[in-house]
mmCIF file of C-alpha atoms in Angstrom:
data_model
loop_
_atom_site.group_PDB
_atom_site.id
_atom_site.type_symbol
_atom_site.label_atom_id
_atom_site.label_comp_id
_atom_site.label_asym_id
_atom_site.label_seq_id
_atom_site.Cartn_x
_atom_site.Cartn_y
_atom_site.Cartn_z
ATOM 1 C CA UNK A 2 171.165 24.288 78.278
ATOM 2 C CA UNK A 3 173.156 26.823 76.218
ATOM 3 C CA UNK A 4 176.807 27.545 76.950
ATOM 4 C CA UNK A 5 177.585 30.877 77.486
ATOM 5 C CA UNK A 6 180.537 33.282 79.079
ATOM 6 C CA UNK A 7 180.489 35.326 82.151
ATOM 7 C CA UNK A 8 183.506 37.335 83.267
ATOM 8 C CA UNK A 9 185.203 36.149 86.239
ATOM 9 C CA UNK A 10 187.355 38.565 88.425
ATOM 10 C CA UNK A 11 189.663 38.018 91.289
ATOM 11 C CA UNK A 12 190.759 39.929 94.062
ATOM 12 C CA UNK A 13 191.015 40.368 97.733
ATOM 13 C CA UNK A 14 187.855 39.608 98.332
ATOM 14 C CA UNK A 15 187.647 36.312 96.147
ATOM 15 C CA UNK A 16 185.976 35.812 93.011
ATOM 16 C CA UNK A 17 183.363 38.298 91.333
ATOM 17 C CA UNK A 18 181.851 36.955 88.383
ATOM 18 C CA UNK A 19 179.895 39.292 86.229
ATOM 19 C CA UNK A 20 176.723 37.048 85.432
ATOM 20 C CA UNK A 21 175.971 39.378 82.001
ATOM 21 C CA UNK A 22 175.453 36.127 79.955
ATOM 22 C CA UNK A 23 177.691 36.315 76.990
ATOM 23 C CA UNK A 24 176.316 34.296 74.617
ATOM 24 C CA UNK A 25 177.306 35.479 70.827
ATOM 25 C CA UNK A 26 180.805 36.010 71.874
ATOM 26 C CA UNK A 27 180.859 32.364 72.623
ATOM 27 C CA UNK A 28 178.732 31.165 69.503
ATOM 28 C CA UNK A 29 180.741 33.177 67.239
ATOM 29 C CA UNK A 30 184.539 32.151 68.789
ATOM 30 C CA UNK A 31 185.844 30.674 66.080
ATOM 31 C CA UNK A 32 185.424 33.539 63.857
ATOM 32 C CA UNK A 33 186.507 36.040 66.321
ATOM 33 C CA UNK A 34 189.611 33.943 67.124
ATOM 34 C CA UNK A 35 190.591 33.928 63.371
ATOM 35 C CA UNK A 36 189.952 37.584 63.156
ATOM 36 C CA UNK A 37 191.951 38.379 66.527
ATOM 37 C CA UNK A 38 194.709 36.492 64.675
ATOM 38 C CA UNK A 39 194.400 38.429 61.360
ATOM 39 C CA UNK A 40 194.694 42.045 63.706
ATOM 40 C CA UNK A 41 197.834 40.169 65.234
ATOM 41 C CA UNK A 42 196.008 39.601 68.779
ATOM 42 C CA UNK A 43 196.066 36.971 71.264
ATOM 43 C CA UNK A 44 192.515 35.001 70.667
ATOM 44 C CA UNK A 45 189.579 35.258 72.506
ATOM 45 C CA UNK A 46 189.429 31.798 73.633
ATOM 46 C CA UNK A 47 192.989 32.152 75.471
ATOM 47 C CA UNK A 48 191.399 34.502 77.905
ATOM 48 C CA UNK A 49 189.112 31.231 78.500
ATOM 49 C CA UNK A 50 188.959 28.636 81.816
ATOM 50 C CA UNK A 51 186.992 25.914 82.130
ATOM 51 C CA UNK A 52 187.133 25.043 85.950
ATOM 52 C CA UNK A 53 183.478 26.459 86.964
ATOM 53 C CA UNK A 54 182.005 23.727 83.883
ATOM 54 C CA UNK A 55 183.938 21.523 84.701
ATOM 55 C CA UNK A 56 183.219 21.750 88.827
ATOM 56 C CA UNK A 57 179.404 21.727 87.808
ATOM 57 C CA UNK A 58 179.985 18.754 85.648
ATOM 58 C CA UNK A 59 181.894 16.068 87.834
ATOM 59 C CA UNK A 60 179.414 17.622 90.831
ATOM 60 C CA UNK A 61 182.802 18.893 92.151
ATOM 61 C CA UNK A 62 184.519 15.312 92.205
ATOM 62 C CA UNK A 63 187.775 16.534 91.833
ATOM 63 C CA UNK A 64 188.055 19.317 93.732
ATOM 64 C CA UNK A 65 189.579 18.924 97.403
ATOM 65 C CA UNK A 66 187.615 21.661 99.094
ATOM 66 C CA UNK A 67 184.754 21.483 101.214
ATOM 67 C CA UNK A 68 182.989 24.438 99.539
ATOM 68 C CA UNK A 69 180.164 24.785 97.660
ATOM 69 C CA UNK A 70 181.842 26.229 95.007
ATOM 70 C CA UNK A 71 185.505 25.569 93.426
ATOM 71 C CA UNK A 72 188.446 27.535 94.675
ATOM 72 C CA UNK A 73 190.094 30.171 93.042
ATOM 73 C CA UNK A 74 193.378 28.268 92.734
ATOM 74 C CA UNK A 75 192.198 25.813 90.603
ATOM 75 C CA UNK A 76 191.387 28.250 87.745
ATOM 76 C CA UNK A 77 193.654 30.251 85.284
ATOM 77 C CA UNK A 78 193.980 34.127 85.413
ATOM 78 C CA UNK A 79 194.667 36.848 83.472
ATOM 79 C CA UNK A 80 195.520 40.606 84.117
ATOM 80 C CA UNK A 81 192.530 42.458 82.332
ATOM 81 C CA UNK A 82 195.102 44.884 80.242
ATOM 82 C CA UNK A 83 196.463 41.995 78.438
ATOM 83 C CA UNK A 84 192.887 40.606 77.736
ATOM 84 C CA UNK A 85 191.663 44.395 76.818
ATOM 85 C CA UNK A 86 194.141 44.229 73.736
ATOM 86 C CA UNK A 87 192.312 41.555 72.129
ATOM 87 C CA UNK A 88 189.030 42.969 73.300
ATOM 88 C CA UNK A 89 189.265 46.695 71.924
ATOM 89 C CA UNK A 90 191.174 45.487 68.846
ATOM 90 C CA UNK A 91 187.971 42.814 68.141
ATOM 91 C CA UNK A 92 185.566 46.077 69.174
ATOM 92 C CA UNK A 93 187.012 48.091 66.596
ATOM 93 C CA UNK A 94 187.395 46.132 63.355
ATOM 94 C CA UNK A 95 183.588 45.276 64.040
ATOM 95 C CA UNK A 96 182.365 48.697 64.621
ATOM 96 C CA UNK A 97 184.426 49.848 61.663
ATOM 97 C CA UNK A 98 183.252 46.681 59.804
ATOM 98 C CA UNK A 99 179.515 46.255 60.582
ATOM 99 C CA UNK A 100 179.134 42.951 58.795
ATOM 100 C CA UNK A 101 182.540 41.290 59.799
ATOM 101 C CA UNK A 102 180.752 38.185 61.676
ATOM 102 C CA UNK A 103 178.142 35.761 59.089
ATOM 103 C CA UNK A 104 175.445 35.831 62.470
ATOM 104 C CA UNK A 105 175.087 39.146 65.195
ATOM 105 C CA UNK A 106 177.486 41.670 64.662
ATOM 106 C CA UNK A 107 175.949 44.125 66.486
ATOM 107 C CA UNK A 108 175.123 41.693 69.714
ATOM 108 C CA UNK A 109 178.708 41.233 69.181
ATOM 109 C CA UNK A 110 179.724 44.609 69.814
ATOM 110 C CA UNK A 111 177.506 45.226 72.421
ATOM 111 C CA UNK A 112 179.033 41.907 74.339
ATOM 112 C CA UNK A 113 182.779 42.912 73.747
ATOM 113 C CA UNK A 114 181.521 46.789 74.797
ATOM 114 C CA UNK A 115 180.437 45.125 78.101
ATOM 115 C CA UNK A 116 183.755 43.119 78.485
ATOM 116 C CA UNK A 117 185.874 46.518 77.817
ATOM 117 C CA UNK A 118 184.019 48.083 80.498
ATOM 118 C CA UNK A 119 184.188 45.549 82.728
ATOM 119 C CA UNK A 120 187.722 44.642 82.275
ATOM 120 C CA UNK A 121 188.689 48.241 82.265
ATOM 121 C CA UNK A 122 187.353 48.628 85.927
ATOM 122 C CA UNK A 123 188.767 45.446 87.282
ATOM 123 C CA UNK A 124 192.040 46.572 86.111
ATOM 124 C CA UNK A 125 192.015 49.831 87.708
ATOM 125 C CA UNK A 126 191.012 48.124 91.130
ATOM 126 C CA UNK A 127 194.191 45.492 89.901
ATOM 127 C CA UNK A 128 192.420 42.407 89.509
ATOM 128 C CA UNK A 129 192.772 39.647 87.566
ATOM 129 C CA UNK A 130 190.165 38.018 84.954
ATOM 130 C CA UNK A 131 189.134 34.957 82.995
ATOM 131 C CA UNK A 132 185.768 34.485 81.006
ATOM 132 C CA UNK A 133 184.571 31.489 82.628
ATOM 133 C CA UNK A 134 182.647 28.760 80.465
ATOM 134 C CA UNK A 135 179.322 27.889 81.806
ATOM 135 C CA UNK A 136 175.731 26.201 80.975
#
């Protein structure tokens, strides 16, 4: 199994995730984390929770709910507008740069493109966001 990102949103009516698999933004963190930092942006990876992996790895151990699923309060959240600045700052070096990352720029792009849209909507409709790690 690959790891990948998916976009998680919460609201009023509970989680959302967005199951667009986002797999070169998570191959190629470490590159845009060091270019987030050179544009004087928050990294990628910050906007990053762990809590659906880690439910699917313990088999929910360690989780005190009788769902079959983790709860929202176990997981870290973000308003979308603070994880858009890193997002359309990333989006536009790369379309301005086509060969800024060594492996898919363009997949790249297209990823982040989704995540602006995405994030963009959610925040509009005041939710709050985390790209959630999963296999």
């Amino acid at each position: 199994m690959s790891m990948r990102l998916w976009i998680n949103l919460g609201g009023l009516q509970g989680r959302q995730p967005d199951k667009t698999d986002l797999v070169t933004l998570y191959e190629e963190i470490e590159a845009l984390d060091d270019l987030a930092e050179a544009l004087d942006q928050v990294p990628l990876s910050a906007y990053f929770d762990d809590t659906d992996l880690q439910y699917q790895l313990n088999d929910g151990d360690h989780f005190d709910d009788d769902e079959e699923t983790w709860d929202n309060d176990e997981a870290e959240w973000f308003y979308p507008k603070e994880c858009l600045l890193t997002v359309n700052a990333l989006l536009a070096h790369l379309q301005a740069n086509g060969e800024a990352l060594a492996e898919d720029t363009e997949q790249a792009i297209r990823e982040l493109s989704h995540v602006q849209q995405v994030l963009s909507q959610a925040e509009s409709e005041g939710m709050v966001c985390h790209l959630m790690l999963v296999m």
